[in-house]
PDB file of C-alpha atoms and ligand atoms in Angstrom:
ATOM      1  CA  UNK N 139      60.928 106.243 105.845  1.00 98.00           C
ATOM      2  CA  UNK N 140      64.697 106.703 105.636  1.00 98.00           C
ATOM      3  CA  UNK N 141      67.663 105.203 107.370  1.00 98.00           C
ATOM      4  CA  UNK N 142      67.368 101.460 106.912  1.00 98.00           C
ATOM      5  CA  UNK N 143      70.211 101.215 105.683  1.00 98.00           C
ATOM      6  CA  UNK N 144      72.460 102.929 108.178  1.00 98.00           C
ATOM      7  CA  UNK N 145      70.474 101.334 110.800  1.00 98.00           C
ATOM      8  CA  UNK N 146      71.777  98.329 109.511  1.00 98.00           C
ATOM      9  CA  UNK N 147      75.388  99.471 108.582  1.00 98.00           C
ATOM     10  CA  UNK N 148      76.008 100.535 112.190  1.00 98.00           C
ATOM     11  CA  UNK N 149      75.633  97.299 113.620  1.00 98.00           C
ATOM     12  CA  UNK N 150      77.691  95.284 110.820  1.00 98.00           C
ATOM     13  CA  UNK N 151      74.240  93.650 109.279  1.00 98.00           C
ATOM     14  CA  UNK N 152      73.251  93.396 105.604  1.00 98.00           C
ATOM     15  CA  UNK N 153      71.057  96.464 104.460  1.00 98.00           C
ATOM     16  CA  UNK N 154      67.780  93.787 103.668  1.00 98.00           C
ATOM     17  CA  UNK N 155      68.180  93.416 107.705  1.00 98.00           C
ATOM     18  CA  UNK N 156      67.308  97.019 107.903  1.00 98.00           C
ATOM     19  CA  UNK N 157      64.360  96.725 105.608  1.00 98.00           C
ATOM     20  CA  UNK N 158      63.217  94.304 107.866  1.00 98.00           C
ATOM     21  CA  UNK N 159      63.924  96.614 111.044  1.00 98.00           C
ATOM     22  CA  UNK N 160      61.671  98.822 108.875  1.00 98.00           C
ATOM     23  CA  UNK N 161      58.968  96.852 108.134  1.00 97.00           C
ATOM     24  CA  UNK N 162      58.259  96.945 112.008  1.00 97.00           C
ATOM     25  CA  UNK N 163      58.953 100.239 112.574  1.00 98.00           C
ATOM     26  CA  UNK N 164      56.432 100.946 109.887  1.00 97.00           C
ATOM     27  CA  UNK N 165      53.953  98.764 111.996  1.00 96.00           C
ATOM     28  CA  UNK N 166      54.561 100.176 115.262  1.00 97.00           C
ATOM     29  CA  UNK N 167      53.875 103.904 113.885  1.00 98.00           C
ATOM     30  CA  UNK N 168      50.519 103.098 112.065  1.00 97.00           C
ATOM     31  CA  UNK N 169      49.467 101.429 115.376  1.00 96.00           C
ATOM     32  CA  UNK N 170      50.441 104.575 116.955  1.00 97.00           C
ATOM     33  CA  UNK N 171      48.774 106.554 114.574  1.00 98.00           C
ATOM     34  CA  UNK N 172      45.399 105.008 114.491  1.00 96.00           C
ATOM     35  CA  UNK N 173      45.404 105.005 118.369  1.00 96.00           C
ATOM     36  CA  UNK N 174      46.221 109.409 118.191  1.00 96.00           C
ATOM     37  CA  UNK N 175      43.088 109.354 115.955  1.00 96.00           C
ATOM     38  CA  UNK N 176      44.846 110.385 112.546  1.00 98.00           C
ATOM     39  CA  UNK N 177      42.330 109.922 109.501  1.00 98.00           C
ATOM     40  CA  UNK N 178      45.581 109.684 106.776  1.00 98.00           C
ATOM     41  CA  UNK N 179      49.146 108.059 107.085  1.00 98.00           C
ATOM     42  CA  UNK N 180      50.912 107.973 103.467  1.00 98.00           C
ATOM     43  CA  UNK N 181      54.310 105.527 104.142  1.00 98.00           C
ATOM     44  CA  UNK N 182      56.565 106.593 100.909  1.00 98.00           C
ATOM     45  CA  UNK N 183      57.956 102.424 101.134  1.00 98.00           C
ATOM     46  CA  UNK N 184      59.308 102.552  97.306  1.00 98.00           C
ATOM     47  CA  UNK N 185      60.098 105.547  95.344  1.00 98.00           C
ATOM     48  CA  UNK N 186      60.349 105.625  91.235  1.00 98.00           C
ATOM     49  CA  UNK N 187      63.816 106.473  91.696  1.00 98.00           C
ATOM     50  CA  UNK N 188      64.390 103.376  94.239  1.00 98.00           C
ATOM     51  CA  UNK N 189      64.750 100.830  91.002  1.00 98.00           C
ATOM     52  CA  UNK N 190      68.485 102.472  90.898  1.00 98.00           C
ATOM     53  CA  UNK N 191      69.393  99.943  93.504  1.00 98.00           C
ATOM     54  CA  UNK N 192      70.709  96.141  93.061  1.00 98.00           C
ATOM     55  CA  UNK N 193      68.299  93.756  92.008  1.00 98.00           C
ATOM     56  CA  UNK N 194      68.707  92.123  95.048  1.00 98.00           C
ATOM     57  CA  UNK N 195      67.636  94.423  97.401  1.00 98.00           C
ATOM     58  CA  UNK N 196      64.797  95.871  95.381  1.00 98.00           C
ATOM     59  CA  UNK N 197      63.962  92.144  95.607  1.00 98.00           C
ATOM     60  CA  UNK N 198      64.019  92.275  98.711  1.00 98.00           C
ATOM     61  CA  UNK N 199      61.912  95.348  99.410  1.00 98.00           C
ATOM     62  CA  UNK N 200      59.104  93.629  97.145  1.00 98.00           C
ATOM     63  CA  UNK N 201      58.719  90.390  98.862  1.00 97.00           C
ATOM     64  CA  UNK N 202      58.771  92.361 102.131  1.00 96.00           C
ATOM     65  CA  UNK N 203      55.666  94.627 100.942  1.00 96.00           C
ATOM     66  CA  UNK N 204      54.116  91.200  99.403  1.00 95.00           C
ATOM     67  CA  UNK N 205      54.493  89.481 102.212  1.00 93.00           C
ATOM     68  CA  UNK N 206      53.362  91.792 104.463  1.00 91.00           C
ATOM     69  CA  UNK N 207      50.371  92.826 102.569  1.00 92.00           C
ATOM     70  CA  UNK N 208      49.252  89.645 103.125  1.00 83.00           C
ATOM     71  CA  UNK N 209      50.365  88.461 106.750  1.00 90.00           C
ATOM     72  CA  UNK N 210      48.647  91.528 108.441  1.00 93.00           C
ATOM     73  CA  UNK N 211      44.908  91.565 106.937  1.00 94.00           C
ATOM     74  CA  UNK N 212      43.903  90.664 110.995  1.00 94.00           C
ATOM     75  CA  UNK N 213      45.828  93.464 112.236  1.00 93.00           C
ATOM     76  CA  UNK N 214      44.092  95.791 109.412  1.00 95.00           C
ATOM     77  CA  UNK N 215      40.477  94.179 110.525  1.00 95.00           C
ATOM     78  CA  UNK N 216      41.184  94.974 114.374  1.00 94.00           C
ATOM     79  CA  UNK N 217      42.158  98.695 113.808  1.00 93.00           C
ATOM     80  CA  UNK N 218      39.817  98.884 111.130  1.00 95.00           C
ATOM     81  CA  UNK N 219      42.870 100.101 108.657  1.00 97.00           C
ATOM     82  CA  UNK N 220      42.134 101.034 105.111  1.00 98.00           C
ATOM     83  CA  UNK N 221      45.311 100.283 102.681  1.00 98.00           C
ATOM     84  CA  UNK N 222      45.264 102.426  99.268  1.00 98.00           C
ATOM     85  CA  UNK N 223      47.704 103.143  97.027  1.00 98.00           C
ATOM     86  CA  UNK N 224      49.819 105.739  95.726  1.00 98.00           C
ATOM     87  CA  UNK N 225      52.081 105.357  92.244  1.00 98.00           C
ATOM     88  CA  UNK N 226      52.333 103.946  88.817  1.00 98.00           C
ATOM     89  CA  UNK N 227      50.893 100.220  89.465  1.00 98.00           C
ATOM     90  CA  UNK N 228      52.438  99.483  85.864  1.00 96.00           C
ATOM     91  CA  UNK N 229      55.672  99.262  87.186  1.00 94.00           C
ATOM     92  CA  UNK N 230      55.240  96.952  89.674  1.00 97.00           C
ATOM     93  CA  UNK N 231      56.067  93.549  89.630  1.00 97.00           C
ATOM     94  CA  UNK N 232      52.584  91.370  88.470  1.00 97.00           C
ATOM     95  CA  UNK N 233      52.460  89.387  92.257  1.00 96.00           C
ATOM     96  CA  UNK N 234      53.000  92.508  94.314  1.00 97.00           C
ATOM     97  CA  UNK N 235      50.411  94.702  92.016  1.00 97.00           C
ATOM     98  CA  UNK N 236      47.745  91.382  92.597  1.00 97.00           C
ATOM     99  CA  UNK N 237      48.817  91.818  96.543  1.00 96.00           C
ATOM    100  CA  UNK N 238      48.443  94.926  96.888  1.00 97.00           C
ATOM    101  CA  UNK N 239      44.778  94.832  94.477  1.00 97.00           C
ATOM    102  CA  UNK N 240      43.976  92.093  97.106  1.00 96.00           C
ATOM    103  CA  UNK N 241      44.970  94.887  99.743  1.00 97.00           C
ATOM    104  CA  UNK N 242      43.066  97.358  98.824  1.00 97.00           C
ATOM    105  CA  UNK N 243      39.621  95.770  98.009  1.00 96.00           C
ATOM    106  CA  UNK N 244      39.606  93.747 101.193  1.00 96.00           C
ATOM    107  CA  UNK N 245      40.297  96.560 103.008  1.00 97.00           C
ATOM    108  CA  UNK N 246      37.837  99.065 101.270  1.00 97.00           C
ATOM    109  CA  UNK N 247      34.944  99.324 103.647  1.00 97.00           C
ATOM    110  CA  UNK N 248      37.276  99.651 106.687  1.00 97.00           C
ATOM    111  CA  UNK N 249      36.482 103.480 108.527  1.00 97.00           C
ATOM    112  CA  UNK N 250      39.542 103.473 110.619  1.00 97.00           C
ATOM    113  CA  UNK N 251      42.542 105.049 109.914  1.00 98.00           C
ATOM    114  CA  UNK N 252      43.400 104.985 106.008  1.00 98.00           C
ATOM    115  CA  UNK N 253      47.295 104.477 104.967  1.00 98.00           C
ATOM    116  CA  UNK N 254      48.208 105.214 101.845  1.00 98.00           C
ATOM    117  CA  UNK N 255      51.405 103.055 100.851  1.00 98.00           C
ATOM    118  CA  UNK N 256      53.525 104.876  98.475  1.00 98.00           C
ATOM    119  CA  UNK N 257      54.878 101.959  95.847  1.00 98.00           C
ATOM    120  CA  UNK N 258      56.610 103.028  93.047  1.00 98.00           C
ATOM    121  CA  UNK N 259      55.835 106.663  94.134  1.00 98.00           C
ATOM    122  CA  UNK N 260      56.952 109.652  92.469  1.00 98.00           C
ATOM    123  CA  UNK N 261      55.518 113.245  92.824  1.00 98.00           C
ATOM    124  CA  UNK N 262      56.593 114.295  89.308  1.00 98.00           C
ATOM    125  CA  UNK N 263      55.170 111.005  87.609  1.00 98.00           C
ATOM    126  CA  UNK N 264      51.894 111.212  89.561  1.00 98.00           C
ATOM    127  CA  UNK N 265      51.765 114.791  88.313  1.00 98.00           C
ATOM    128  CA  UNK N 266      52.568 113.548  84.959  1.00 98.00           C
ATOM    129  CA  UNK N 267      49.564 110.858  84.719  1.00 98.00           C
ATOM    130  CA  UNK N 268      47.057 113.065  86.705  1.00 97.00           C
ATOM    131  CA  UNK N 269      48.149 115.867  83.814  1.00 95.00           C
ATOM    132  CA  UNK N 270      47.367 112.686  80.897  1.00 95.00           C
ATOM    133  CA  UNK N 271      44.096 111.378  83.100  1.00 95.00           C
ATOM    134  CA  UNK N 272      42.651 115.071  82.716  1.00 94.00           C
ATOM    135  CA  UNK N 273      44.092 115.567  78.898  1.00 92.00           C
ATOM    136  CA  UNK N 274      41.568 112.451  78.139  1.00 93.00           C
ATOM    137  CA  UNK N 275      38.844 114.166  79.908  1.00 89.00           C
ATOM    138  CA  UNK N 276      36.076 115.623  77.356  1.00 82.00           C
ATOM    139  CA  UNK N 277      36.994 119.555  76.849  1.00 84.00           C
ATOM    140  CA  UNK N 278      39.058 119.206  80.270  1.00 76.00           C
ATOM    141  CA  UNK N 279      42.108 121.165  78.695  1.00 82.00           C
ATOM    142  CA  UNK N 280      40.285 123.909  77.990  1.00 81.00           C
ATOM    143  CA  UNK N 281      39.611 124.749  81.698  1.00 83.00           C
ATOM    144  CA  UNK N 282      42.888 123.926  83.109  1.00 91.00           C
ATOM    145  CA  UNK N 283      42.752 124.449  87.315  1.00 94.00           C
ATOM    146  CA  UNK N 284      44.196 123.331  90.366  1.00 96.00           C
ATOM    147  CA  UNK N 285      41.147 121.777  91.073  1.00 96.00           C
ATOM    148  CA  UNK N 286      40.784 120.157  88.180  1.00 94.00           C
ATOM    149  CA  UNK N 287      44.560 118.691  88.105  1.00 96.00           C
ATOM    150  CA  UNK N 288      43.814 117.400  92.476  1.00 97.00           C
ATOM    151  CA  UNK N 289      41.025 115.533  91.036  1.00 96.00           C
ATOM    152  CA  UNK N 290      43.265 113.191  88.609  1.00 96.00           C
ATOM    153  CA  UNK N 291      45.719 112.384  91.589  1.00 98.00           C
ATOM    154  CA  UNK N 292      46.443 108.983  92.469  1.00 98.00           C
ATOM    155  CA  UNK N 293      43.881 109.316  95.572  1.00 98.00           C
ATOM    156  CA  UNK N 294      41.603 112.342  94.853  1.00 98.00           C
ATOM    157  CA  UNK N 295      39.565 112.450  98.037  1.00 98.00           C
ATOM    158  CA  UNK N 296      42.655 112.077 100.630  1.00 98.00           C
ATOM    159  CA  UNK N 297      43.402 115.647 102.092  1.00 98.00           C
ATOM    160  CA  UNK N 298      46.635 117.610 101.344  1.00 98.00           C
ATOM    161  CA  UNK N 299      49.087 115.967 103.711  1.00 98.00           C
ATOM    162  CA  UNK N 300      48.958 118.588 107.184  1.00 98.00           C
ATOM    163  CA  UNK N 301      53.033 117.549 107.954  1.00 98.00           C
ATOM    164  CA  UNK N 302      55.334 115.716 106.275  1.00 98.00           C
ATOM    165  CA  UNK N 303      57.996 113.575 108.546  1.00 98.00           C
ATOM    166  CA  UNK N 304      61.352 112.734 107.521  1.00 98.00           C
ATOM    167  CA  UNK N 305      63.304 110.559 109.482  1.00 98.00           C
ATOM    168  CA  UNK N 306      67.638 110.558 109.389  1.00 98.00           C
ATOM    169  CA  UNK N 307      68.146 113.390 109.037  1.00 98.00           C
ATOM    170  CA  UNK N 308      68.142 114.324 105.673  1.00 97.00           C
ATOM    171  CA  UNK N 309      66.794 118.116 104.169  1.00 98.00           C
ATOM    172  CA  UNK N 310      65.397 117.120 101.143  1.00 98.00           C
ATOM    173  CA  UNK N 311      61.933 116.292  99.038  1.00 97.00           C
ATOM    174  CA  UNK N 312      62.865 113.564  97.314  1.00 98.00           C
ATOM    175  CA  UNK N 313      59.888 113.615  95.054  1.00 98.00           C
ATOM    176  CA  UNK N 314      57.492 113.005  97.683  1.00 98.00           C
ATOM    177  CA  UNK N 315      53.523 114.527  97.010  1.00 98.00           C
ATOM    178  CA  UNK N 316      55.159 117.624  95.324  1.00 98.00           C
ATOM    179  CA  UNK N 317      51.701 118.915  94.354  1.00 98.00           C
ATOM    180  CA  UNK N 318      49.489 117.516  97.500  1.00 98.00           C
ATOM    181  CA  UNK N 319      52.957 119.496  99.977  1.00 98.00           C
ATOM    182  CA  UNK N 320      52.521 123.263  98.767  1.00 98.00           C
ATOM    183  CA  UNK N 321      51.451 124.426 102.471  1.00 97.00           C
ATOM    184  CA  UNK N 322      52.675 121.019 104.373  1.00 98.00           C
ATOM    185  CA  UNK N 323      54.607 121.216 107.676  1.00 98.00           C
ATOM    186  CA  UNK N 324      57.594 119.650 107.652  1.00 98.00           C
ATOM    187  CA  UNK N 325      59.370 117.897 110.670  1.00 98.00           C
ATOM    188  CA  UNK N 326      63.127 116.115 110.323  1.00 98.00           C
ATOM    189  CA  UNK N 327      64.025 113.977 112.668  1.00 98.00           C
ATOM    190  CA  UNK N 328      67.396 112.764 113.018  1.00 98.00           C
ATOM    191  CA  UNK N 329      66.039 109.327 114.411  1.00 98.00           C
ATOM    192  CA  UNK N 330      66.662 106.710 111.769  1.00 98.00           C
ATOM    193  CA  UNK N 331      63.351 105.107 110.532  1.00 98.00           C
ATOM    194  CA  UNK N 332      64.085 101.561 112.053  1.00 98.00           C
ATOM    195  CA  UNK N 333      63.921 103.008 115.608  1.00 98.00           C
ATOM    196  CA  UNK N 334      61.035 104.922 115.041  1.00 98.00           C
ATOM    197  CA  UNK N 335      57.739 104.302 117.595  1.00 98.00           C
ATOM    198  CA  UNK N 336      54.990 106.009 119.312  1.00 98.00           C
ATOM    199  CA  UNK N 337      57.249 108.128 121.553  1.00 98.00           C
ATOM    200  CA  UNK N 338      59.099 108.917 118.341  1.00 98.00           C
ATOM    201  CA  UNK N 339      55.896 110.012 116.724  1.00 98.00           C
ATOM    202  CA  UNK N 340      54.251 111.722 119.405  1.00 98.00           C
ATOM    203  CA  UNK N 341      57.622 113.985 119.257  1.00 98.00           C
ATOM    204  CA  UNK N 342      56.602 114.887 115.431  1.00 98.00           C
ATOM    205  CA  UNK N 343      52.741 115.370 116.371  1.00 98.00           C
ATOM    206  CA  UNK N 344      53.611 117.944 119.596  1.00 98.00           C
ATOM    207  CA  UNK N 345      56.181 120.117 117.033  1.00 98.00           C
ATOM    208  CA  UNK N 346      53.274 119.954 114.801  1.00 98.00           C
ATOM    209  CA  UNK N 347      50.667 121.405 117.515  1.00 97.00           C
ATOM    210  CA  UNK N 348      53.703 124.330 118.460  1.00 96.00           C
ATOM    211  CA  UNK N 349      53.692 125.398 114.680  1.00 96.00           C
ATOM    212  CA  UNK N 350      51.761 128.660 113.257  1.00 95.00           C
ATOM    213  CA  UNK N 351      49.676 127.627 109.904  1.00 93.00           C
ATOM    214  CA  UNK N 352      49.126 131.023 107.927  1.00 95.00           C
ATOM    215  CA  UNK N 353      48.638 129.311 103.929  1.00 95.00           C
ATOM    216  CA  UNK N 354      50.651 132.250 102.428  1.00 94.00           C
ATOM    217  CA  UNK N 355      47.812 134.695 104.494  1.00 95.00           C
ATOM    218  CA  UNK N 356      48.897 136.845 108.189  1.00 94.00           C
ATOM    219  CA  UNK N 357      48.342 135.815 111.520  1.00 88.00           C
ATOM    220  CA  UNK N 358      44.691 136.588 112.257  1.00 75.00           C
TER     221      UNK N 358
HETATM  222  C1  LIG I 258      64.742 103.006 103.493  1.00 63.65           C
HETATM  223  O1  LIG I 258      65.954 103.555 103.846  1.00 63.65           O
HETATM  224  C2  LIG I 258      64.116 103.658 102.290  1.00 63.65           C
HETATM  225  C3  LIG I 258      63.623 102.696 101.274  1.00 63.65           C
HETATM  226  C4  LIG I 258      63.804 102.906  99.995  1.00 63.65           C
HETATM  227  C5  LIG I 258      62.882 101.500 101.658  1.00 63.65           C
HETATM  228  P1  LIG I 258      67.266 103.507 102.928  1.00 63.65           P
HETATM  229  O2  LIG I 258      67.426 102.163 102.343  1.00 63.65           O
HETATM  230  O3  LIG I 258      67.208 104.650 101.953  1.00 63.65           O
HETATM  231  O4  LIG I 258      68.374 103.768 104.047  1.00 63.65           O
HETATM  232  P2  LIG I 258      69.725 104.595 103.916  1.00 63.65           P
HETATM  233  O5  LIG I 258      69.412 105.932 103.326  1.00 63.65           O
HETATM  234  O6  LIG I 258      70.639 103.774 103.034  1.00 63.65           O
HETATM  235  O7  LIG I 258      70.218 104.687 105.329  1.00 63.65           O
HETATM  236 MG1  LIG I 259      67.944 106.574 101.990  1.00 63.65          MG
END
């Protein structure tokens, strides 16, 4: 979800405004997405890399997710959301990792769509811990596989991601699910994430249904 902060810069406003922008953005497309039937939305909010940034807006970013977390449970209820998690919760600030702990068990038993926020997110770190979860598994090094390393991922049972979107523009990873992406679609959109909405994802989804999935294999 990138481009708050240009969204904000544009029209002469402090960068938490675009946060905020954000925030409902954010809101608008899981709304859309639950209604087009998707089973799994991951929303990369907070990156490992993200704590490079002032105190203040990091801050910021935290009490939005906090607050948030909280002020929406109704809206989860009604559209029978599931919240999970994705990234290291021991670097997250004590309230926002009881929030989000909150979050997730209230949530648990919901069958709707499932979103997976991305706090304190980064695909080389997850890889890292899934690697140390399966180095404390009985005899597990000894039978290294790919199945074996998917299984001590944040959130084993959520699918490889089917497209990635990245909104302003930008052509890069930025450590986002570098294990779960090996055969993802991507779609960049120049659209910066604070004016993102249905019509905006509906644009991603259509590309989506236009592009050929081989895996590495031919057309058959
Ligand atoms: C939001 O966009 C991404 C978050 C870390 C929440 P940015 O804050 O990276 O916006 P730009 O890149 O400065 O426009
Ligand atoms: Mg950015």
């Amino acid at each position: 979800m990138d481009g708050n902060g240009r969204w904000a810069l544009g029209r002469k406003l402090p960068r938490s405004q675009g946060h905020l922008e954000g925030l409902k953005a954010a809101k608008r497309v899981v709304k859309a997405a639950a209604g087009a039937g998707i089973r799994y939305l991951t929303l990369y909010a907070f990156s490992t890399e993200n704590w490079k940034r002032t105190a203040e807006e990091t801050g910021f970013i935290m009490g939005l997710v906090k607050q948030h977390l909280r002020a929406e449970f109704a809206f989860y209820r009604e559209n029978g959301i599931r919240i999970r998690h994705a990234g290291n919760p021991a670097g997250l600030p004590a309230d926002i990792l009881a929030e989000l702990e909150g979050a997730l068990s209230e949530t648990r038993d919901f069958k709707g769509l499932q979103v997976i926020l991305a706090l304190n997110y980064g695909g080389r770190d997850e890889i890292i811990r899934a690697f140390t979860r399966l180095a404390e598994k009985e005899g597990a090094l000894a039978d290294i596989s790919e199945e074996a390393l998917s299984s001590c991922l944040d959130n084993p049972d959520v699918p490889d991601p089917d497209l990635i979107i990245r909104s302003a523009g930008e052509f890069r990873i930025s450590n986002f699910l570098l294990w779960e992406s090996a055969y993802a679609e991507y779609y960049i959109s120049p659209v910066l994430w604070p004016d993102w909405d249905e019509g905006e994802l509906n644009r991603a989804l259509e590309a989506y249904r236009n592009r050929e999935r081989r895996f590495g294999g031919v057309k058959g």
